[in-house]
Amino acid sequence: MSEDTLGPWVPERPEDVAEVFAQADFPWWIAGGYAIELAVGHELRPHSDLDVLVLRRDQTLVRGFLADWDLYVADPPGQGKLRPWHPGEVLQPSLHDVWCRRTPKAPWSVQLMLDEAEGTQWVSRRAPAIRRPIDQLGRTSETGIPYLAPEVQLFYKAKATREKDATDFEAVLPLLDAPARAWLADAIRVIVPGHPWLGRLLPVSRR
């Protein structure tokens, strides 16, 4: 969606988001490029937005927690259209992208992503066969900020890889241990079987 038609973005910093969500009674994780930076421990590049992932089943809690914010849902997703997320409204599975700003006159600053879960498992909305225990979905930075595990974030970035995604991949790849690489490779093969990252993730015997 275009900033020109929907208003400007000035993304929050991860530490500011952590302050906002400090008392949240639901799990949440910094996502996107900022998650990669939290993993590597330093800045890599400029960011046009800041993503926060929450579980769809917690959306009522999230909506109530951000009751003082101005919240708009992308409906339909990816078509450049936003509409208010009304208090008490339950967003259906086809809706998973929420733009957030502190007031109606403020710039957009946080993008909420709603993702699926079943019991104790996170379930990819792109491919339900791809799952992971929720308690293994994220990590915590040295400053106490929860963020998506880098292998999970790279899975999100693999579907339509851009130059910035390649930058993130190169930066965080040395930090991925063998189980993380294997999980990511298996997940990528489901959505993009010929992805060039596979050759970097797998030992020769598994290619």
PDB file of C-alpha atoms in Angstrom:
ATOM      1  CA  MET A   1       0.000   0.000   0.000  1.00  0.00           C
ATOM      2  CA  SER A   2       1.218   3.449  -0.842  1.00  0.00           C
ATOM      3  CA  GLU A   3       2.266   6.008   1.718  1.00  0.00           C
ATOM      4  CA  ASP A   4       1.226   8.693  -0.776  1.00  0.00           C
ATOM      5  CA  THR A   5      -2.458   7.769  -0.563  1.00  0.00           C
ATOM      6  CA  LEU A   6      -2.692   6.451   2.994  1.00  0.00           C
ATOM      7  CA  GLY A   7      -0.514   8.907   4.863  1.00  0.00           C
ATOM      8  CA  PRO A   8       3.114   8.992   6.014  1.00  0.00           C
ATOM      9  CA  TRP A   9       4.963   6.426   8.096  1.00  0.00           C
ATOM     10  CA  VAL A  10       7.342   7.266  10.949  1.00  0.00           C
ATOM     11  CA  PRO A  11       8.040   3.871  12.536  1.00  0.00           C
ATOM     12  CA  GLU A  12       8.330   3.458  16.260  1.00  0.00           C
ATOM     13  CA  ARG A  13      11.612   2.170  17.611  1.00  0.00           C
ATOM     14  CA  PRO A  14      11.586  -1.351  19.090  1.00  0.00           C
ATOM     15  CA  GLU A  15      12.287   0.036  22.548  1.00  0.00           C
ATOM     16  CA  ASP A  16       9.293   2.375  22.247  1.00  0.00           C
ATOM     17  CA  VAL A  17       7.053  -0.524  21.236  1.00  0.00           C
ATOM     18  CA  ALA A  18       8.370  -2.566  24.141  1.00  0.00           C
ATOM     19  CA  GLU A  19       7.349   0.256  26.465  1.00  0.00           C
ATOM     20  CA  VAL A  20       3.863   0.355  24.924  1.00  0.00           C
ATOM     21  CA  PHE A  21       3.402  -3.415  25.273  1.00  0.00           C
ATOM     22  CA  ALA A  22       5.158  -3.758  28.637  1.00  0.00           C
ATOM     23  CA  GLN A  23       1.916  -4.645  30.446  1.00  0.00           C
ATOM     24  CA  ALA A  24       0.374  -6.713  27.650  1.00  0.00           C
ATOM     25  CA  ASP A  25      -1.292  -9.944  28.783  1.00  0.00           C
ATOM     26  CA  PHE A  26      -0.756 -11.671  25.430  1.00  0.00           C
ATOM     27  CA  PRO A  27       2.396 -12.725  23.541  1.00  0.00           C
ATOM     28  CA  TRP A  28       3.845 -10.374  20.948  1.00  0.00           C
ATOM     29  CA  TRP A  29       7.050 -10.163  18.958  1.00  0.00           C
ATOM     30  CA  ILE A  30       8.886  -7.485  16.983  1.00  0.00           C
ATOM     31  CA  ALA A  31       8.937  -8.732  13.394  1.00  0.00           C
ATOM     32  CA  GLY A  32      10.328  -7.639  10.023  1.00  0.00           C
ATOM     33  CA  GLY A  33      13.745  -6.116   9.532  1.00  0.00           C
ATOM     34  CA  TYR A  34      13.886  -4.880  13.103  1.00  0.00           C
ATOM     35  CA  ALA A  35      13.668  -8.505  14.298  1.00  0.00           C
ATOM     36  CA  ILE A  36      16.775  -9.309  12.270  1.00  0.00           C
ATOM     37  CA  GLU A  37      18.576  -6.322  13.774  1.00  0.00           C
ATOM     38  CA  LEU A  38      17.644  -7.417  17.292  1.00  0.00           C
ATOM     39  CA  ALA A  39      19.111 -10.831  16.465  1.00  0.00           C
ATOM     40  CA  VAL A  40      22.410  -9.492  15.118  1.00  0.00           C
ATOM     41  CA  GLY A  41      22.647  -6.746  17.737  1.00  0.00           C
ATOM     42  CA  HIS A  42      23.136  -3.719  15.507  1.00  0.00           C
ATOM     43  CA  GLU A  43      21.423  -1.647  12.820  1.00  0.00           C
ATOM     44  CA  LEU A  44      21.625  -2.867   9.235  1.00  0.00           C
ATOM     45  CA  ARG A  45      19.582  -0.421   7.153  1.00  0.00           C
ATOM     46  CA  PRO A  46      16.802   2.194   7.244  1.00  0.00           C
ATOM     47  CA  HIS A  47      13.232   1.001   7.866  1.00  0.00           C
ATOM     48  CA  SER A  48       9.998   2.294   6.401  1.00  0.00           C
ATOM     49  CA  ASP A  49       7.789   0.641   9.039  1.00  0.00           C
ATOM     50  CA  LEU A  50       7.862  -1.491  12.163  1.00  0.00           C
ATOM     51  CA  ASP A  51       6.037  -4.832  12.333  1.00  0.00           C
ATOM     52  CA  VAL A  52       4.632  -6.502  15.435  1.00  0.00           C
ATOM     53  CA  LEU A  53       3.303 -10.057  15.230  1.00  0.00           C
ATOM     54  CA  VAL A  54       0.459 -11.194  17.494  1.00  0.00           C
ATOM     55  CA  LEU A  55      -1.717 -14.285  17.429  1.00  0.00           C
ATOM     56  CA  ARG A  56      -5.150 -13.939  15.881  1.00  0.00           C
ATOM     57  CA  ARG A  57      -6.756 -15.659  18.839  1.00  0.00           C
ATOM     58  CA  ASP A  58      -5.560 -12.744  21.005  1.00  0.00           C
ATOM     59  CA  GLN A  59      -6.986 -10.043  18.742  1.00  0.00           C
ATOM     60  CA  THR A  60      -9.691  -8.982  21.222  1.00  0.00           C
ATOM     61  CA  LEU A  61      -7.049  -8.473  23.880  1.00  0.00           C
ATOM     62  CA  VAL A  62      -4.864  -6.575  21.416  1.00  0.00           C
ATOM     63  CA  ARG A  63      -7.746  -4.339  20.268  1.00  0.00           C
ATOM     64  CA  GLY A  64      -8.611  -3.504  23.850  1.00  0.00           C
ATOM     65  CA  PHE A  65      -4.996  -2.928  24.800  1.00  0.00           C
ATOM     66  CA  LEU A  66      -4.613  -0.389  21.964  1.00  0.00           C
ATOM     67  CA  ALA A  67      -8.028   1.181  22.535  1.00  0.00           C
ATOM     68  CA  ASP A  68      -6.526   4.688  22.604  1.00  0.00           C
ATOM     69  CA  TRP A  69      -4.740   4.213  19.277  1.00  0.00           C
ATOM     70  CA  ASP A  70      -6.128   4.804  15.777  1.00  0.00           C
ATOM     71  CA  LEU A  71      -6.332   1.351  14.163  1.00  0.00           C
ATOM     72  CA  TYR A  72      -7.141   0.518  10.537  1.00  0.00           C
ATOM     73  CA  VAL A  73      -7.299  -2.884   8.888  1.00  0.00           C
ATOM     74  CA  ALA A  74      -6.183  -3.535   5.310  1.00  0.00           C
ATOM     75  CA  ASP A  75      -9.372  -4.782   3.672  1.00  0.00           C
ATOM     76  CA  PRO A  76      -8.822  -6.455   1.309  1.00  0.00           C
ATOM     77  CA  PRO A  77      -5.128  -7.046   2.057  1.00  0.00           C
ATOM     78  CA  GLY A  78      -2.617  -5.653  -0.413  1.00  0.00           C
ATOM     79  CA  GLN A  79      -5.134  -3.569  -2.361  1.00  0.00           C
ATOM     80  CA  GLY A  80      -4.266  -0.143  -0.968  1.00  0.00           C
ATOM     81  CA  LYS A  81      -7.453   0.158   1.062  1.00  0.00           C
ATOM     82  CA  LEU A  82      -7.840   0.701   4.787  1.00  0.00           C
ATOM     83  CA  ARG A  83     -10.919   0.838   6.996  1.00  0.00           C
ATOM     84  CA  PRO A  84     -11.301   1.357  10.745  1.00  0.00           C
ATOM     85  CA  TRP A  85     -10.938  -1.633  13.039  1.00  0.00           C
ATOM     86  CA  HIS A  86     -13.937  -1.017  15.215  1.00  0.00           C
ATOM     87  CA  PRO A  87     -13.977  -1.872  18.942  1.00  0.00           C
ATOM     88  CA  GLY A  88     -15.497  -5.302  19.428  1.00  0.00           C
ATOM     89  CA  GLU A  89     -15.011  -6.323  15.781  1.00  0.00           C
ATOM     90  CA  VAL A  90     -13.497  -9.763  15.247  1.00  0.00           C
ATOM     91  CA  LEU A  91     -11.322  -9.849  12.147  1.00  0.00           C
ATOM     92  CA  GLN A  92     -11.801 -12.883   9.938  1.00  0.00           C
ATOM     93  CA  PRO A  93      -8.836 -15.036   8.823  1.00  0.00           C
ATOM     94  CA  SER A  94      -8.584 -13.256   5.472  1.00  0.00           C
ATOM     95  CA  LEU A  95      -7.693 -10.032   7.313  1.00  0.00           C
ATOM     96  CA  HIS A  96      -4.263 -10.040   8.892  1.00  0.00           C
ATOM     97  CA  ASP A  97      -2.722  -6.590   8.446  1.00  0.00           C
ATOM     98  CA  VAL A  98      -3.517  -3.670  10.789  1.00  0.00           C
ATOM     99  CA  TRP A  99      -2.015  -0.187  10.516  1.00  0.00           C
ATOM    100  CA  CYS A 100      -1.637   1.676  13.817  1.00  0.00           C
ATOM    101  CA  ARG A 101      -0.955   5.261  14.822  1.00  0.00           C
ATOM    102  CA  ARG A 102      -1.160   6.947  18.191  1.00  0.00           C
ATOM    103  CA  THR A 103      -3.763   9.526  17.082  1.00  0.00           C
ATOM    104  CA  PRO A 104      -5.691  10.221  13.853  1.00  0.00           C
ATOM    105  CA  LYS A 105      -3.321  13.113  13.084  1.00  0.00           C
ATOM    106  CA  ALA A 106      -0.128  11.186  13.831  1.00  0.00           C
ATOM    107  CA  PRO A 107       1.845   9.258  11.181  1.00  0.00           C
ATOM    108  CA  TRP A 108       1.464   5.487  10.982  1.00  0.00           C
ATOM    109  CA  SER A 109       4.011   3.919  13.296  1.00  0.00           C
ATOM    110  CA  VAL A 110       3.237   0.204  13.872  1.00  0.00           C
ATOM    111  CA  GLN A 111       1.963  -2.516  11.571  1.00  0.00           C
ATOM    112  CA  LEU A 112       0.257  -5.391  13.402  1.00  0.00           C
ATOM    113  CA  MET A 113       0.327  -8.796  11.748  1.00  0.00           C
ATOM    114  CA  LEU A 114      -2.219 -11.372  12.905  1.00  0.00           C
ATOM    115  CA  ASP A 115      -1.012 -14.943  12.616  1.00  0.00           C
ATOM    116  CA  GLU A 116      -2.644 -18.284  13.314  1.00  0.00           C
ATOM    117  CA  ALA A 117      -2.273 -20.758  16.162  1.00  0.00           C
ATOM    118  CA  GLU A 118      -3.681 -24.101  17.212  1.00  0.00           C
ATOM    119  CA  GLY A 119      -3.191 -25.063  20.832  1.00  0.00           C
ATOM    120  CA  THR A 120       0.488 -24.634  21.617  1.00  0.00           C
ATOM    121  CA  GLN A 121       1.493 -24.422  17.931  1.00  0.00           C
ATOM    122  CA  TRP A 122       2.010 -21.408  15.687  1.00  0.00           C
ATOM    123  CA  VAL A 123       0.577 -22.207  12.244  1.00  0.00           C
ATOM    124  CA  SER A 124       1.700 -20.443   9.081  1.00  0.00           C
ATOM    125  CA  ARG A 125      -1.213 -18.794   7.285  1.00  0.00           C
ATOM    126  CA  ARG A 126       0.680 -19.297   4.026  1.00  0.00           C
ATOM    127  CA  ALA A 127       1.078 -23.038   4.480  1.00  0.00           C
ATOM    128  CA  PRO A 128      -0.681 -24.652   7.480  1.00  0.00           C
ATOM    129  CA  ALA A 129       1.673 -27.617   7.346  1.00  0.00           C
ATOM    130  CA  ILE A 130       4.440 -25.294   8.570  1.00  0.00           C
ATOM    131  CA  ARG A 131       4.249 -25.136  12.351  1.00  0.00           C
ATOM    132  CA  ARG A 132       6.352 -24.351  15.365  1.00  0.00           C
ATOM    133  CA  PRO A 133       5.786 -24.411  19.129  1.00  0.00           C
ATOM    134  CA  ILE A 134       4.698 -20.937  20.190  1.00  0.00           C
ATOM    135  CA  ASP A 135       7.271 -20.938  22.966  1.00  0.00           C
ATOM    136  CA  GLN A 136       9.953 -21.361  20.263  1.00  0.00           C
ATOM    137  CA  LEU A 137       8.578 -18.705  17.927  1.00  0.00           C
ATOM    138  CA  GLY A 138      10.640 -15.864  19.320  1.00  0.00           C
ATOM    139  CA  ARG A 139      13.644 -14.825  21.310  1.00  0.00           C
ATOM    140  CA  THR A 140      14.373 -11.995  23.711  1.00  0.00           C
ATOM    141  CA  SER A 141      16.997  -9.332  23.154  1.00  0.00           C
ATOM    142  CA  GLU A 142      19.576  -8.372  25.766  1.00  0.00           C
ATOM    143  CA  THR A 143      17.356  -5.397  26.614  1.00  0.00           C
ATOM    144  CA  GLY A 144      14.291  -7.601  27.121  1.00  0.00           C
ATOM    145  CA  ILE A 145      12.513  -7.007  23.801  1.00  0.00           C
ATOM    146  CA  PRO A 146      10.746 -10.067  22.316  1.00  0.00           C
ATOM    147  CA  TYR A 147      11.362 -10.623  18.604  1.00  0.00           C
ATOM    148  CA  LEU A 148      10.687 -13.326  16.049  1.00  0.00           C
ATOM    149  CA  ALA A 149      13.386 -15.963  15.816  1.00  0.00           C
ATOM    150  CA  PRO A 150      15.478 -15.107  12.743  1.00  0.00           C
ATOM    151  CA  GLU A 151      14.700 -18.370  10.961  1.00  0.00           C
ATOM    152  CA  VAL A 152      10.966 -17.613  11.284  1.00  0.00           C
ATOM    153  CA  GLN A 153      11.429 -14.061  10.034  1.00  0.00           C
ATOM    154  CA  LEU A 154      13.492 -15.285   7.070  1.00  0.00           C
ATOM    155  CA  PHE A 155      10.668 -17.697   6.215  1.00  0.00           C
ATOM    156  CA  TYR A 156       8.365 -14.684   5.879  1.00  0.00           C
ATOM    157  CA  LYS A 157      10.938 -12.947   3.691  1.00  0.00           C
ATOM    158  CA  ALA A 158      11.520 -15.918   1.380  1.00  0.00           C
ATOM    159  CA  LYS A 159       8.262 -15.751  -0.580  1.00  0.00           C
ATOM    160  CA  ALA A 160       9.068 -12.542  -2.485  1.00  0.00           C
ATOM    161  CA  THR A 161      12.686 -11.761  -1.723  1.00  0.00           C
ATOM    162  CA  ARG A 162      13.814  -8.161  -2.166  1.00  0.00           C
ATOM    163  CA  GLU A 163      17.250  -6.597  -1.911  1.00  0.00           C
ATOM    164  CA  LYS A 164      16.683  -5.674   1.740  1.00  0.00           C
ATOM    165  CA  ASP A 165      15.663  -9.281   2.496  1.00  0.00           C
ATOM    166  CA  ALA A 166      18.898 -10.526   0.969  1.00  0.00           C
ATOM    167  CA  THR A 167      20.777  -8.074   3.176  1.00  0.00           C
ATOM    168  CA  ASP A 168      18.985  -9.409   6.239  1.00  0.00           C
ATOM    169  CA  PHE A 169      19.669 -13.019   5.219  1.00  0.00           C
ATOM    170  CA  GLU A 170      23.402 -12.423   4.819  1.00  0.00           C
ATOM    171  CA  ALA A 171      23.601 -10.611   8.143  1.00  0.00           C
ATOM    172  CA  VAL A 172      21.867 -13.253  10.235  1.00  0.00           C
ATOM    173  CA  LEU A 173      22.873 -16.485   8.456  1.00  0.00           C
ATOM    174  CA  PRO A 174      26.071 -16.960  10.516  1.00  0.00           C
ATOM    175  CA  LEU A 175      23.954 -16.917  13.689  1.00  0.00           C
ATOM    176  CA  LEU A 176      21.671 -19.778  12.637  1.00  0.00           C
ATOM    177  CA  ASP A 177      22.554 -23.125  14.161  1.00  0.00           C
ATOM    178  CA  ALA A 178      21.958 -26.433  12.367  1.00  0.00           C
ATOM    179  CA  PRO A 179      18.390 -26.993  13.677  1.00  0.00           C
ATOM    180  CA  ALA A 180      17.386 -23.444  12.723  1.00  0.00           C
ATOM    181  CA  ARG A 181      18.832 -23.848   9.222  1.00  0.00           C
ATOM    182  CA  ALA A 182      17.101 -27.194   8.774  1.00  0.00           C
ATOM    183  CA  TRP A 183      13.736 -25.791   9.910  1.00  0.00           C
ATOM    184  CA  LEU A 184      14.043 -22.800   7.597  1.00  0.00           C
ATOM    185  CA  ALA A 185      15.087 -24.924   4.625  1.00  0.00           C
ATOM    186  CA  ASP A 186      12.181 -27.319   5.146  1.00  0.00           C
ATOM    187  CA  ALA A 187       9.745 -24.391   5.420  1.00  0.00           C
ATOM    188  CA  ILE A 188      11.086 -22.596   2.341  1.00  0.00           C
ATOM    189  CA  ARG A 189      10.862 -25.763   0.249  1.00  0.00           C
ATOM    190  CA  VAL A 190       7.106 -25.797   0.888  1.00  0.00           C
ATOM    191  CA  ILE A 191       6.489 -22.278  -0.464  1.00  0.00           C
ATOM    192  CA  VAL A 192       9.403 -21.687  -2.893  1.00  0.00           C
ATOM    193  CA  PRO A 193      11.016 -25.055  -3.755  1.00  0.00           C
ATOM    194  CA  GLY A 194      13.785 -23.545  -5.886  1.00  0.00           C
ATOM    195  CA  HIS A 195      14.685 -20.628  -3.641  1.00  0.00           C
ATOM    196  CA  PRO A 196      18.392 -19.674  -3.883  1.00  0.00           C
ATOM    197  CA  TRP A 197      18.720 -19.544  -0.097  1.00  0.00           C
ATOM    198  CA  LEU A 198      18.336 -23.315   0.067  1.00  0.00           C
ATOM    199  CA  GLY A 199      21.830 -23.841  -1.282  1.00  0.00           C
ATOM    200  CA  ARG A 200      23.217 -21.726   1.551  1.00  0.00           C
ATOM    201  CA  LEU A 201      21.204 -23.421   4.280  1.00  0.00           C
ATOM    202  CA  LEU A 202      21.622 -27.104   3.536  1.00  0.00           C
ATOM    203  CA  PRO A 203      24.725 -29.293   3.682  1.00  0.00           C
ATOM    204  CA  VAL A 204      25.545 -30.979   0.378  1.00  0.00           C
ATOM    205  CA  SER A 205      24.122 -34.302   1.578  1.00  0.00           C
ATOM    206  CA  ARG A 206      20.633 -32.803   2.058  1.00  0.00           C
ATOM    207  CA  ARG A 207      20.327 -30.764  -1.150  1.00  0.00           C
TER     208      ARG A 207
END
